């Protein structure tokens, strides 16, 4: 098991000269673009080339966890790369706007996303204030959006992370177990392997 953690600053430095040092906020769109670009780079160069199944090992499995604006980067990454065969689960903790996943080349992405994601949103988030928005976010392309009871929009992100933790851990464990069962066909029967070695 390995963990790759990526963090993005909310500000960008616009000058390398200390005398004219200046920083400005990164827009949500810029942050989303950056997160998608970095995730695609990591996937293309470090994960996908080293994750092929062999006779004795299944392909690599991934659990994607996004906090805050990283959620949008994960959505865009899933839309840009055909990687769902490796992704066991997607967990996101969102305080900003909710966005759907979409793919012109993968019509099954929305259905898959709904069953493999947990998108936690505080109970006082504005999406819960309007019935039409609640109906819209219940569509498959938004994933499985969950109202985090006990977490308000003014609470810290830490509370939004900690409060649903037991349910989130169970979700990840269940998805990993299901993925292992599904991919067990990649693994040979160890008894047969031993017999072959003894007779070979």
Coordinates of N, CA, C and O in Angstrom, one line a residue:
X1 N 0.8 -1.2 0.0 CA 0.0 0.0 0.0 C 0.9 1.2 0.0 O 1.9 1.3 0.6
X2 N 0.4 2.2 -0.7 CA 1.2 3.5 -0.8 C 0.2 4.7 -0.8 O -0.9 4.5 -1.2
X3 N 0.6 5.8 -0.3 CA -0.2 7.0 -0.2 C 0.6 8.1 -1.0 O 1.7 8.3 -0.7
X4 N -0.1 8.7 -1.9 CA 0.4 9.9 -2.6 C -0.5 11.1 -2.2 O -1.7 11.1 -2.4
X5 N 0.1 12.0 -1.5 CA -0.6 13.2 -1.0 C -0.2 14.4 -1.8 O 1.0 14.7 -1.9
X6 N -1.1 15.1 -2.3 CA -0.9 16.3 -3.1 C -1.6 17.5 -2.5 O -2.8 17.4 -2.2
X7 N -0.9 18.6 -2.2 CA -1.6 19.8 -1.6 C -1.3 20.9 -2.5 O -0.2 21.1 -3.1
X8 N -2.3 21.8 -2.6 CA -2.2 23.0 -3.4 C -2.4 24.3 -2.5 O -3.3 24.3 -1.7
X9 N -1.6 25.3 -2.7 CA -1.7 26.5 -2.0 C -2.9 27.3 -2.7 O -3.2 27.2 -3.9
X10 N -3.6 28.1 -1.9 CA -4.7 28.9 -2.4 C -4.2 30.2 -3.0 O -5.0 31.0 -3.5
X11 N -2.9 30.4 -2.9 CA -2.3 31.7 -3.5 C -1.2 31.4 -4.4 O -0.5 30.4 -4.3
X12 N -1.0 32.2 -5.4 CA 0.1 32.1 -6.3 C 1.0 33.3 -6.2 O 0.6 34.4 -6.0
X13 N 2.3 33.0 -6.3 CA 3.3 34.1 -6.3 C 3.5 34.6 -7.7 O 3.7 33.8 -8.6
X14 N 3.3 35.9 -7.9 CA 3.3 36.5 -9.2 C 4.7 37.1 -9.6 O 4.9 37.6 -10.6
X15 N 5.6 37.1 -8.6 CA 6.9 37.7 -8.9 C 8.0 36.9 -8.1 O 7.8 36.6 -6.9
X16 N 9.1 36.6 -8.7 CA 10.2 35.9 -8.0 C 11.1 36.9 -7.3 O 12.0 36.5 -6.5
X17 N 10.9 38.1 -7.6 CA 11.8 39.2 -7.0 C 11.2 39.5 -5.6 O 10.1 40.0 -5.5
X18 N 12.0 39.4 -4.6 CA 11.6 39.6 -3.2 C 11.1 41.1 -3.0 O 10.2 41.3 -2.2
X19 N 11.7 42.0 -3.7 CA 11.4 43.4 -3.6 C 10.0 43.7 -4.1 O 9.3 44.6 -3.6
X20 N 9.5 42.9 -5.1 CA 8.2 43.1 -5.7 C 7.3 41.9 -5.4 O 6.4 41.6 -6.2
X21 N 7.6 41.2 -4.3 CA 6.8 40.0 -4.0 C 5.3 40.3 -3.9 O 4.9 41.3 -3.4
X22 N 4.6 39.5 -4.6 CA 3.1 39.7 -4.7 C 2.5 38.4 -4.8 O 3.0 37.4 -5.4
X23 N 1.3 38.2 -4.1 CA 0.6 37.0 -4.3 C -0.9 37.3 -4.5 O -1.4 38.3 -4.1
X24 N -1.5 36.4 -5.2 CA -2.9 36.6 -5.5 C -3.6 35.3 -5.3 O -3.0 34.2 -5.5
X25 N -4.9 35.3 -5.1 CA -5.7 34.1 -4.9 C -5.8 33.4 -6.2 O -5.9 34.0 -7.3
X26 N -5.8 32.0 -6.1 CA -6.1 31.2 -7.3 C -7.6 31.0 -7.4 O -8.2 30.6 -6.4
X27 N -8.1 31.2 -8.5 CA -9.6 31.0 -8.7 C -9.9 29.5 -8.6 O -9.0 28.6 -8.8
X28 N -11.2 29.2 -8.4 CA -11.6 27.8 -8.3 C -11.4 27.1 -9.6 O -11.0 25.9 -9.6
X29 N -11.5 27.7 -10.7 CA -11.3 27.1 -12.0 C -9.8 26.8 -12.2 O -9.5 25.7 -12.6
X30 N -9.0 27.8 -11.8 CA -7.5 27.5 -11.9 C -7.1 26.4 -11.1 O -6.3 25.5 -11.5
X31 N -7.6 26.3 -9.8 CA -7.3 25.3 -8.9 C -7.7 23.9 -9.4 O -7.0 22.9 -9.4
X32 N -8.9 23.9 -10.0 CA -9.5 22.7 -10.6 C -8.6 22.2 -11.8 O -8.3 21.0 -11.9
X33 N -8.2 23.1 -12.6 CA -7.3 22.8 -13.8 C -6.0 22.3 -13.3 O -5.5 21.3 -13.8
X34 N -5.4 22.9 -12.3 CA -4.1 22.5 -11.7 C -4.2 21.1 -11.1 O -3.4 20.2 -11.4
X35 N -5.3 20.9 -10.3 CA -5.4 19.6 -9.7 C -5.6 18.4 -10.7 O -5.0 17.4 -10.6
X36 N -6.4 18.7 -11.7 CA -6.6 17.7 -12.8 C -5.3 17.4 -13.5 O -4.9 16.3 -13.8
X37 N -4.5 18.5 -13.8 CA -3.3 18.3 -14.5 C -2.3 17.5 -13.7 O -1.6 16.6 -14.2
X38 N -2.2 17.8 -12.4 CA -1.3 17.0 -11.5 C -1.7 15.6 -11.4 O -0.9 14.6 -11.5
X39 N -3.0 15.3 -11.2 CA -3.5 14.0 -11.0 C -3.2 13.2 -12.3 O -2.8 12.0 -12.3
X40 N -3.5 13.8 -13.5 CA -3.3 13.1 -14.7 C -1.8 12.8 -14.9 O -1.4 11.7 -15.3
X41 N -0.9 13.7 -14.5 CA 0.5 13.5 -14.6 C 1.0 12.3 -13.7 O 1.7 11.4 -14.1
X42 N 0.5 12.3 -12.5 CA 0.9 11.2 -11.5 C 0.4 9.9 -12.1 O 1.1 8.9 -12.1
X43 N -0.9 9.9 -12.5 CA -1.5 8.6 -13.1 C -0.7 8.1 -14.3 O -0.3 7.0 -14.4
X44 N -0.5 9.0 -15.2 CA 0.2 8.7 -16.5 C 1.6 8.2 -16.3 O 2.1 7.3 -17.0
X45 N 2.3 8.8 -15.4 CA 3.8 8.5 -15.2 C 4.2 7.6 -14.1 O 5.3 7.0 -14.1
X46 N 3.3 7.5 -13.1 CA 3.7 6.7 -11.9 C 2.8 5.5 -11.6 O 3.2 4.5 -11.1
X47 N 1.5 5.7 -11.9 CA 0.5 4.6 -11.5 C 0.2 3.7 -12.6 O 0.5 2.5 -12.5
X48 N -0.3 4.2 -13.7 CA -0.7 3.4 -14.8 C 0.4 2.5 -15.4 O 0.2 1.3 -15.6
X49 N 1.6 3.0 -15.6 CA 2.6 2.1 -16.2 C 3.1 1.0 -15.3 O 3.6 0.0 -15.8
X50 N 2.8 1.1 -14.0 CA 3.3 0.1 -13.1 C 2.2 -0.7 -12.4 O 2.3 -1.3 -11.4
X51 N 1.0 -0.7 -13.1 CA -0.2 -1.3 -12.4 C -0.7 -2.4 -13.2 O -1.8 -2.9 -12.9
X52 N 0.0 -2.9 -14.2 CA -0.6 -4.0 -15.0 C -0.7 -5.3 -14.2 O 0.2 -5.6 -13.4
X53 N -1.7 -6.0 -14.5 CA -1.9 -7.3 -13.9 C -0.9 -8.3 -14.4 O -0.5 -8.3 -15.6
X54 N -0.5 -9.2 -13.6 CA 0.4 -10.3 -14.0 C -0.3 -11.6 -13.6 O -1.4 -11.6 -13.1
X55 N 0.4 -12.8 -13.9 CA -0.2 -14.0 -13.5 C -0.4 -14.2 -12.0 O -1.3 -15.0 -11.6
X56 N 0.3 -13.5 -11.2 CA 0.2 -13.6 -9.8 C -0.3 -12.4 -9.0 O -0.5 -12.5 -7.9
X57 N -0.5 -11.3 -9.7 CA -0.9 -10.1 -9.0 C -2.0 -9.4 -9.9 O -1.9 -9.3 -11.1
X58 N -3.1 -8.9 -9.2 CA -4.1 -8.1 -9.9 C -3.6 -6.7 -10.2 O -2.5 -6.3 -9.7
X59 N -4.3 -5.9 -11.0 CA -3.8 -4.6 -11.2 C -3.9 -3.8 -10.0 O -4.6 -4.1 -9.0
X60 N -3.2 -2.6 -10.0 CA -3.2 -1.7 -8.8 C -4.6 -1.2 -8.6 O -5.4 -1.0 -9.5
X61 N -5.0 -1.0 -7.3 CA -6.2 -0.4 -6.9 C -6.0 1.0 -6.3 O -5.0 1.2 -5.6
X62 N -6.9 1.9 -6.6 CA -6.8 3.2 -6.1 C -8.0 3.7 -5.3 O -9.1 3.3 -5.7
X63 N -7.8 4.4 -4.2 CA -8.8 5.1 -3.5 C -8.5 6.6 -3.6 O -7.4 7.0 -3.2
X64 N -9.4 7.4 -4.2 CA -9.1 8.8 -4.4 C -9.8 9.5 -3.3 O -11.0 9.3 -3.1
X65 N -9.1 10.4 -2.6 CA -9.7 11.2 -1.5 C -9.4 12.7 -1.8 O -8.3 13.1 -2.0
X66 N -10.5 13.4 -1.9 CA -10.4 14.9 -2.1 C -11.0 15.7 -1.0 O -12.1 15.4 -0.6
X67 N -10.3 16.7 -0.6 CA -10.7 17.6 0.4 C -10.8 19.0 -0.1 O -9.9 19.5 -0.7
X68 N -12.0 19.6 0.1 CA -12.2 21.0 -0.4 C -12.2 21.0 -2.0 O -12.8 20.2 -2.6
X69 N -11.4 21.9 -2.5 CA -11.4 22.1 -4.0 C -10.7 20.9 -4.7 O -10.9 20.8 -6.0
X70 N -10.0 20.0 -4.0 CA -9.5 18.9 -4.7 C -10.6 18.0 -5.3 O -10.3 17.2 -6.3
X71 N -11.7 18.1 -4.8 CA -12.9 17.3 -5.3 C -13.1 17.6 -6.8 O -13.3 16.7 -7.6
X72 N -13.0 18.8 -7.2 CA -13.2 19.2 -8.6 C -12.1 18.6 -9.5 O -12.3 18.2 -10.6
X73 N -10.9 18.6 -9.0 CA -9.8 18.0 -9.7 C -10.0 16.5 -9.9 O -9.7 16.0 -11.0
X74 N -10.5 15.8 -8.9 CA -10.8 14.4 -9.0 C -11.9 14.1 -10.0 O -11.7 13.2 -10.9
X75 N -12.9 14.9 -10.0 CA -14.0 14.8 -11.0 C -13.5 14.9 -12.4 O -13.8 14.1 -13.3
X76 N -12.6 15.9 -12.6 CA -12.1 16.2 -14.0 C -11.1 15.1 -14.4 O -11.0 14.7 -15.5
X77 N -10.3 14.6 -13.4 CA -9.4 13.5 -13.7 C -10.2 12.2 -14.1 O -9.8 11.6 -15.1
X78 N -11.3 11.9 -13.4 CA -12.1 10.7 -13.7 C -12.7 10.9 -15.1 O -12.8 9.9 -15.9
X79 N -13.0 12.1 -15.5 CA -13.6 12.3 -16.8 C -12.5 12.2 -17.9 O -12.8 11.9 -19.1
X80 N -11.3 12.6 -17.6 CA -10.2 12.6 -18.6 C -9.5 11.3 -18.8 O -8.9 11.1 -19.8
X81 N -9.5 10.4 -17.8 CA -8.8 9.2 -17.9 C -9.7 8.0 -17.7 O -10.5 8.0 -16.8
X82 N -9.5 7.0 -18.5 CA -10.3 5.7 -18.4 C -9.7 4.9 -17.3 O -9.1 3.8 -17.6
X83 N -9.8 5.3 -16.0 CA -9.1 4.6 -15.0 C -10.0 3.9 -14.0 O -9.6 3.4 -13.0
X84 N -11.3 3.8 -14.3 CA -12.2 3.3 -13.2 C -12.0 1.8 -12.9 O -12.4 1.4 -11.9
X85 N -11.4 1.1 -13.8 CA -11.1 -0.3 -13.5 C -10.1 -0.4 -12.3 O -10.1 -1.5 -11.7
X86 N -9.4 0.6 -12.1 CA -8.4 0.6 -10.9 C -9.0 1.3 -9.7 O -8.5 1.0 -8.6
X87 N -9.9 2.2 -9.8 CA -10.4 3.0 -8.7 C -11.5 2.2 -7.9 O -12.5 2.0 -8.5
X88 N -11.1 1.9 -6.7 CA -12.1 1.2 -5.9 C -13.1 2.1 -5.3 O -14.3 1.7 -5.1
X89 N -12.7 3.3 -4.9 CA -13.6 4.2 -4.3 C -13.1 5.7 -4.4 O -12.0 5.9 -4.6
X90 N -14.1 6.6 -4.3 CA -13.8 8.0 -4.3 C -14.5 8.6 -3.1 O -15.7 8.5 -2.9
X91 N -13.7 9.3 -2.3 CA -14.2 10.0 -1.1 C -13.9 11.5 -1.3 O -12.8 11.8 -1.5
X92 N -14.9 12.3 -1.1 CA -14.7 13.7 -1.2 C -15.4 14.4 0.0 O -16.5 14.0 0.3
X93 N -14.8 15.5 0.5 CA -15.3 16.3 1.5 C -15.4 17.7 1.0 O -14.4 18.3 0.8
X94 N -16.6 18.1 0.7 CA -16.8 19.3 -0.1 C -17.5 20.4 0.7 O -18.5 20.2 1.4
X95 N -16.9 21.6 0.6 CA -17.5 22.8 1.2 C -18.0 23.8 0.1 O -18.8 24.7 0.4
X96 N -17.5 23.6 -1.1 CA -17.8 24.5 -2.2 C -18.9 24.0 -3.0 O -19.8 23.2 -2.6
X97 N -18.9 24.3 -4.3 CA -20.0 23.9 -5.2 C -19.8 22.4 -5.6 O -18.7 21.9 -5.7
X98 N -20.9 21.8 -5.9 CA -20.9 20.4 -6.4 C -20.9 20.4 -7.9 O -21.6 21.2 -8.5
X99 N -20.1 19.5 -8.5 CA -20.0 19.3 -9.9 C -20.2 17.9 -10.3 O -19.7 17.0 -9.6
X100 N -20.8 17.7 -11.5 CA -21.0 16.3 -12.0 C -19.7 15.8 -12.7 O -18.9 16.6 -13.1
X101 N -19.6 14.5 -12.9 CA -18.6 13.9 -13.8 C -19.3 13.7 -15.1 O -20.5 13.4 -15.1
X102 N -18.6 13.7 -16.2 CA -19.1 13.4 -17.5 C -18.0 13.0 -18.4 O -16.9 13.4 -18.2
X103 N -18.3 12.1 -19.3 CA -17.4 11.6 -20.3 C -18.0 11.3 -21.6 O -19.0 10.6 -21.6
X104 N -17.5 11.8 -22.6 CA -18.0 11.5 -24.0 C -17.6 10.1 -24.4 O -18.3 9.5 -25.3
X105 N -16.6 9.6 -23.9 CA -16.0 8.3 -24.3 C -16.4 7.2 -23.4 O -16.2 6.0 -23.7
X106 N -16.9 7.5 -22.2 CA -17.3 6.4 -21.2 C -18.7 6.6 -20.7 O -18.9 7.3 -19.7
X107 N -19.7 6.1 -21.4 CA -21.1 6.3 -21.0 C -21.4 5.7 -19.7 O -22.4 6.1 -19.1
X108 N -20.6 4.8 -19.2 CA -20.9 4.1 -17.9 C -20.3 4.8 -16.7 O -20.5 4.4 -15.6
X109 N -19.6 5.9 -17.0 CA -18.9 6.6 -15.9 C -19.9 7.1 -14.8 O -19.6 6.9 -13.6
X110 N -21.0 7.7 -15.2 CA -21.9 8.3 -14.1 C -22.5 7.2 -13.2 O -22.5 7.4 -12.0
X111 N -22.9 6.1 -13.8 CA -23.4 5.0 -13.0 C -22.3 4.4 -12.1 O -22.6 4.2 -10.9
X112 N -21.1 4.2 -12.6 CA -20.0 3.7 -11.8 C -19.7 4.7 -10.7 O -19.5 4.3 -9.5
X113 N -19.7 6.0 -11.0 CA -19.4 7.1 -10.0 C -20.4 7.1 -8.9 O -20.0 7.2 -7.7
X114 N -21.6 6.9 -9.2 CA -22.7 6.9 -8.1 C -22.4 5.7 -7.1 O -22.5 5.9 -5.9
X115 N -22.1 4.6 -7.6 CA -21.9 3.4 -6.7 C -20.5 3.3 -6.1 O -20.3 2.6 -5.1
X116 N -19.6 4.1 -6.6 CA -18.2 4.0 -6.0 C -17.8 5.3 -5.3 O -16.6 5.4 -4.9
X117 N -18.7 6.2 -5.0 CA -18.3 7.5 -4.4 C -19.1 7.8 -3.2 O -20.2 7.3 -3.0
X118 N -18.5 8.6 -2.3 CA -19.2 9.2 -1.2 C -18.7 10.6 -1.2 O -17.6 10.9 -1.0
X119 N -19.7 11.5 -1.4 CA -19.4 13.0 -1.5 C -20.1 13.6 -0.2 O -21.3 13.7 -0.2
X120 N -19.3 13.9 0.8 CA -19.8 14.4 2.0 C -19.9 15.9 2.0 O -18.9 16.6 1.6
X121 N -21.1 16.4 2.3 CA -21.4 17.9 2.3 C -22.0 18.2 3.7 O -22.9 17.5 4.1
X122 N -21.6 19.3 4.3 CA -22.2 19.8 5.5 C -23.7 20.0 5.5 O -24.2 20.3 4.4
X123 N -24.4 19.7 6.6 CA -25.8 19.8 6.6 C -26.4 21.2 6.4 O -27.6 21.3 6.0
X124 N -25.6 22.2 6.5 CA -26.1 23.6 6.3 C -25.6 24.2 5.0 O -25.7 25.3 4.7
X125 N -25.0 23.3 4.1 CA -24.6 23.7 2.8 C -25.8 24.2 2.0 O -26.9 23.7 2.2
X126 N -25.6 25.2 1.2 CA -26.7 25.8 0.4 C -27.5 24.8 -0.5 O -28.6 25.0 -0.8
X127 N -26.8 23.7 -0.9 CA -27.5 22.7 -1.8 C -28.7 22.1 -1.1 O -29.7 21.7 -1.8
X128 N -28.7 22.1 0.2 CA -29.9 21.5 0.9 C -31.0 22.4 1.1 O -32.1 22.0 1.6
X129 N -30.9 23.7 0.7 CA -31.9 24.7 0.9 C -33.0 24.7 -0.2 O -34.0 25.3 0.0
X130 N -32.8 24.1 -1.3 CA -33.7 24.1 -2.4 C -34.0 22.7 -3.0 O -33.1 22.0 -3.3
X131 N -35.2 22.4 -3.0 CA -35.6 21.0 -3.4 C -35.2 20.7 -4.8 O -34.8 19.6 -5.1
X132 N -35.2 21.7 -5.7 CA -34.8 21.4 -7.1 C -33.3 21.1 -7.2 O -32.9 20.2 -8.0
X133 N -32.5 21.7 -6.4 CA -31.0 21.4 -6.3 C -30.8 20.1 -5.7 O -30.0 19.3 -6.2
X134 N -31.6 19.8 -4.7 CA -31.4 18.4 -4.0 C -31.7 17.3 -5.0 O -31.0 16.3 -5.1
X135 N -32.8 17.6 -5.8 CA -33.2 16.6 -6.9 C -32.1 16.4 -7.9 O -31.8 15.4 -8.4
X136 N -31.5 17.6 -8.3 CA -30.4 17.6 -9.3 C -29.2 16.8 -8.8 O -28.6 16.0 -9.5
X137 N -28.8 17.0 -7.6 CA -27.6 16.4 -7.1 C -27.8 14.9 -6.8 O -26.8 14.2 -6.5
X138 N -29.0 14.4 -6.8 CA -29.3 13.0 -6.6 C -29.1 12.2 -7.9 O -29.3 11.0 -7.9
X139 N -28.8 12.9 -9.0 CA -28.6 12.2 -10.3 C -27.2 11.5 -10.2 O -26.3 12.0 -9.4
X140 N -27.1 10.4 -10.9 CA -25.9 9.6 -10.8 C -24.6 10.4 -11.1 O -23.6 10.1 -10.5
X141 N -24.6 11.3 -12.0 CA -23.4 12.0 -12.4 C -22.8 12.8 -11.3 O -21.6 13.3 -11.4
X142 N -23.5 13.1 -10.2 CA -23.0 13.8 -9.1 C -22.4 12.9 -8.0 O -21.8 13.4 -7.0
X143 N -22.5 11.6 -8.2 CA -22.0 10.7 -7.3 C -23.0 10.5 -6.1 O -24.2 10.9 -6.2
X144 N -22.6 9.8 -5.1 CA -23.5 9.6 -3.9 C -23.2 10.7 -2.9 O -22.3 10.7 -2.1
X145 N -24.1 11.8 -3.0 CA -23.9 12.9 -2.2 C -24.6 12.7 -0.9 O -25.8 12.3 -0.8
X146 N -23.8 12.9 0.2 CA -24.3 12.6 1.6 C -24.3 13.8 2.4 O -23.3 14.5 2.5
X147 N -25.4 14.1 3.1 CA -25.5 15.2 4.0 C -24.8 14.7 5.3 O -25.2 13.8 6.0
X148 N -23.7 15.4 5.7 CA -23.0 15.1 6.9 C -23.6 15.8 8.1 O -23.4 16.9 8.4
X149 N -24.5 15.0 8.7 CA -25.3 15.5 9.8 C -24.3 15.9 11.0 O -23.4 15.1 11.3
X150 N -24.5 17.0 11.5 CA -23.6 17.5 12.6 C -22.5 18.4 12.1 O -21.7 18.9 12.9
X151 N -22.4 18.5 10.8 CA -21.4 19.4 10.3 C -22.0 20.6 9.5 O -22.8 20.3 8.6
X152 N -21.7 21.8 9.9 CA -22.3 22.9 9.3 C -21.3 23.5 8.3 O -20.1 23.2 8.3
X153 N -21.8 24.5 7.5 CA -20.9 25.1 6.5 C -19.9 26.0 7.2 O -18.9 26.4 6.6
X154 N -20.2 26.4 8.5 CA -19.2 27.3 9.2 C -18.2 26.5 10.0 O -17.2 27.0 10.5
X155 N -18.4 25.2 10.1 CA -17.5 24.3 10.8 C -16.2 24.2 10.0 O -16.2 24.4 8.8
X156 N -15.2 23.8 10.7 CA -13.9 23.6 10.0 C -14.0 22.4 9.1 O -14.8 21.5 9.3
X157 N -13.1 22.3 8.1 CA -13.0 21.2 7.2 C -12.6 19.9 8.0 O -13.1 18.8 7.7
X158 N -11.9 20.2 9.1 CA -11.5 19.0 9.9 C -12.7 18.3 10.5 O -12.7 17.1 10.5
X159 N -13.7 19.0 10.9 CA -14.9 18.4 11.5 C -15.6 17.6 10.4 O -16.1 16.5 10.6
X160 N -15.7 18.2 9.2 CA -16.3 17.5 8.1 C -15.5 16.2 7.7 O -16.1 15.2 7.3
X161 N -14.2 16.2 7.9 CA -13.4 15.0 7.7 C -13.6 14.0 8.8 O -13.7 12.8 8.5
X162 N -13.7 14.4 10.0 CA -13.7 13.5 11.1 C -15.1 12.9 11.4 O -15.2 11.7 11.7
X163 N -16.1 13.7 11.3 CA -17.5 13.3 11.6 C -17.9 12.0 10.9 O -18.4 11.0 11.5
X164 N -17.8 11.9 9.6 CA -18.3 10.7 8.9 C -17.2 9.7 8.7 O -17.4 8.7 7.9
X165 N -16.1 9.8 9.4 CA -15.0 8.9 9.3 C -15.3 7.4 9.4 O -14.9 6.6 8.5
X166 N -16.0 7.0 10.4 CA -16.3 5.5 10.5 C -17.1 5.0 9.3 O -16.7 3.9 8.7
X167 N -18.1 5.7 8.8 CA -18.8 5.3 7.6 C -17.9 5.3 6.4 O -18.0 4.4 5.6
X168 N -17.0 6.3 6.3 CA -16.1 6.4 5.1 C -15.1 5.2 5.1 O -14.9 4.6 4.1
X169 N -14.6 4.9 6.3 CA -13.7 3.8 6.4 C -14.4 2.5 6.0 O -13.8 1.6 5.2
X170 N -15.6 2.2 6.5 CA -16.3 1.0 6.1 C -16.6 1.0 4.6 O -16.5 -0.1 4.0
X171 N -16.9 2.1 4.0 CA -17.1 2.2 2.6 C -15.9 1.8 1.8 O -16.0 1.0 0.9
X172 N -14.7 2.3 2.2 CA -13.5 2.0 1.5 C -13.2 0.5 1.7 O -12.8 -0.2 0.7
X173 N -13.3 0.0 2.9 CA -13.0 -1.4 3.1 C -13.9 -2.3 2.3 O -13.5 -3.3 1.7
X174 N -15.2 -2.0 2.2 CA -16.1 -2.8 1.4 C -15.8 -2.8 0.0 O -15.8 -3.8 -0.7
X175 N -15.4 -1.6 -0.5 CA -15.1 -1.5 -2.0 C -13.8 -2.2 -2.3 O -13.7 -2.8 -3.4
X176 N -12.8 -2.2 -1.4 CA -11.6 -2.9 -1.6 C -11.8 -4.4 -1.6 O -11.3 -5.1 -2.5
X177 N -12.6 -4.8 -0.7 CA -12.9 -6.3 -0.6 C -13.6 -6.7 -1.9 O -13.3 -7.8 -2.4
X178 N -14.6 -5.9 -2.4 CA -15.3 -6.3 -3.6 C -14.3 -6.3 -4.8 O -14.4 -7.1 -5.7
X179 N -13.4 -5.3 -4.8 CA -12.4 -5.2 -5.9 C -11.5 -6.5 -5.9 O -11.2 -7.1 -6.9
X180 N -11.1 -6.9 -4.7 CA -10.3 -8.1 -4.5 C -11.0 -9.3 -5.0 O -10.4 -10.2 -5.7
X181 N -12.3 -9.5 -4.7 CA -13.1 -10.6 -5.1 C -13.2 -10.6 -6.6 O -13.0 -11.6 -7.3
X182 N -13.4 -9.4 -7.2 CA -13.6 -9.3 -8.6 C -12.3 -9.7 -9.4 O -12.3 -10.3 -10.5
X183 N -11.2 -9.3 -8.8 CA -9.9 -9.5 -9.4 C -9.2 -10.7 -9.0 O -8.0 -11.0 -9.4
X184 N -9.8 -11.6 -8.2 CA -9.1 -12.8 -7.7 C -8.8 -13.7 -8.9 O -8.0 -14.6 -8.7
X185 N -9.5 -13.6 -10.0 CA -9.2 -14.5 -11.1 C -7.8 -14.2 -11.7 O -7.3 -15.1 -12.4
X186 N -7.2 -13.1 -11.4 CA -5.8 -12.8 -11.8 C -4.8 -13.7 -11.1 O -3.7 -13.9 -11.5
X187 N -5.2 -14.1 -9.9 CA -4.3 -14.8 -9.0 C -4.5 -16.3 -9.2 O -5.6 -16.8 -9.2
X188 N -3.4 -17.0 -9.5 CA -3.5 -18.5 -9.6 C -3.7 -19.2 -8.3 O -3.5 -18.6 -7.2
X189 N -4.2 -20.4 -8.3 CA -4.4 -21.2 -7.1 C -3.0 -21.6 -6.6 O -2.2 -22.2 -7.3
X190 N -2.7 -21.2 -5.3 CA -1.4 -21.4 -4.8 C -1.1 -22.9 -4.7 O 0.1 -23.3 -4.9
X191 N -2.1 -23.8 -4.5 CA -1.8 -25.2 -4.5 C -1.4 -25.7 -5.8 O -0.5 -26.6 -5.9
X192 N -2.0 -25.2 -6.9 CA -1.7 -25.7 -8.2 C -0.2 -25.2 -8.5 O 0.5 -26.0 -9.2
X193 N 0.1 -24.0 -8.1 CA 1.5 -23.5 -8.4 C 2.5 -24.4 -7.7 O 3.5 -24.8 -8.2
X194 N 2.2 -24.8 -6.4 CA 3.1 -25.7 -5.7 C 3.3 -27.0 -6.4 O 4.4 -27.6 -6.5
X195 N 2.1 -27.6 -6.9 CA 2.2 -28.9 -7.5 C 3.0 -28.8 -8.8 O 3.8 -29.7 -9.1
X196 N 2.9 -27.7 -9.5 CA 3.7 -27.5 -10.8 C 5.2 -27.4 -10.4 O 6.0 -28.0 -11.1
X197 N 5.5 -26.7 -9.3 CA 6.9 -26.6 -9.0 C 7.5 -27.9 -8.5 O 8.6 -28.2 -8.8
X198 N 6.7 -28.7 -7.9 CA 7.2 -30.0 -7.4 C 7.4 -31.0 -8.5 O 8.3 -31.8 -8.5
X199 N 6.5 -30.9 -9.5 CA 6.6 -31.9 -10.6 C 7.5 -31.4 -11.7 O 7.9 -32.1 -12.6
X200 N 7.8 -30.1 -11.8 CA 8.6 -29.5 -12.8 C 10.0 -29.7 -12.7 O 10.6 -30.3 -11.9

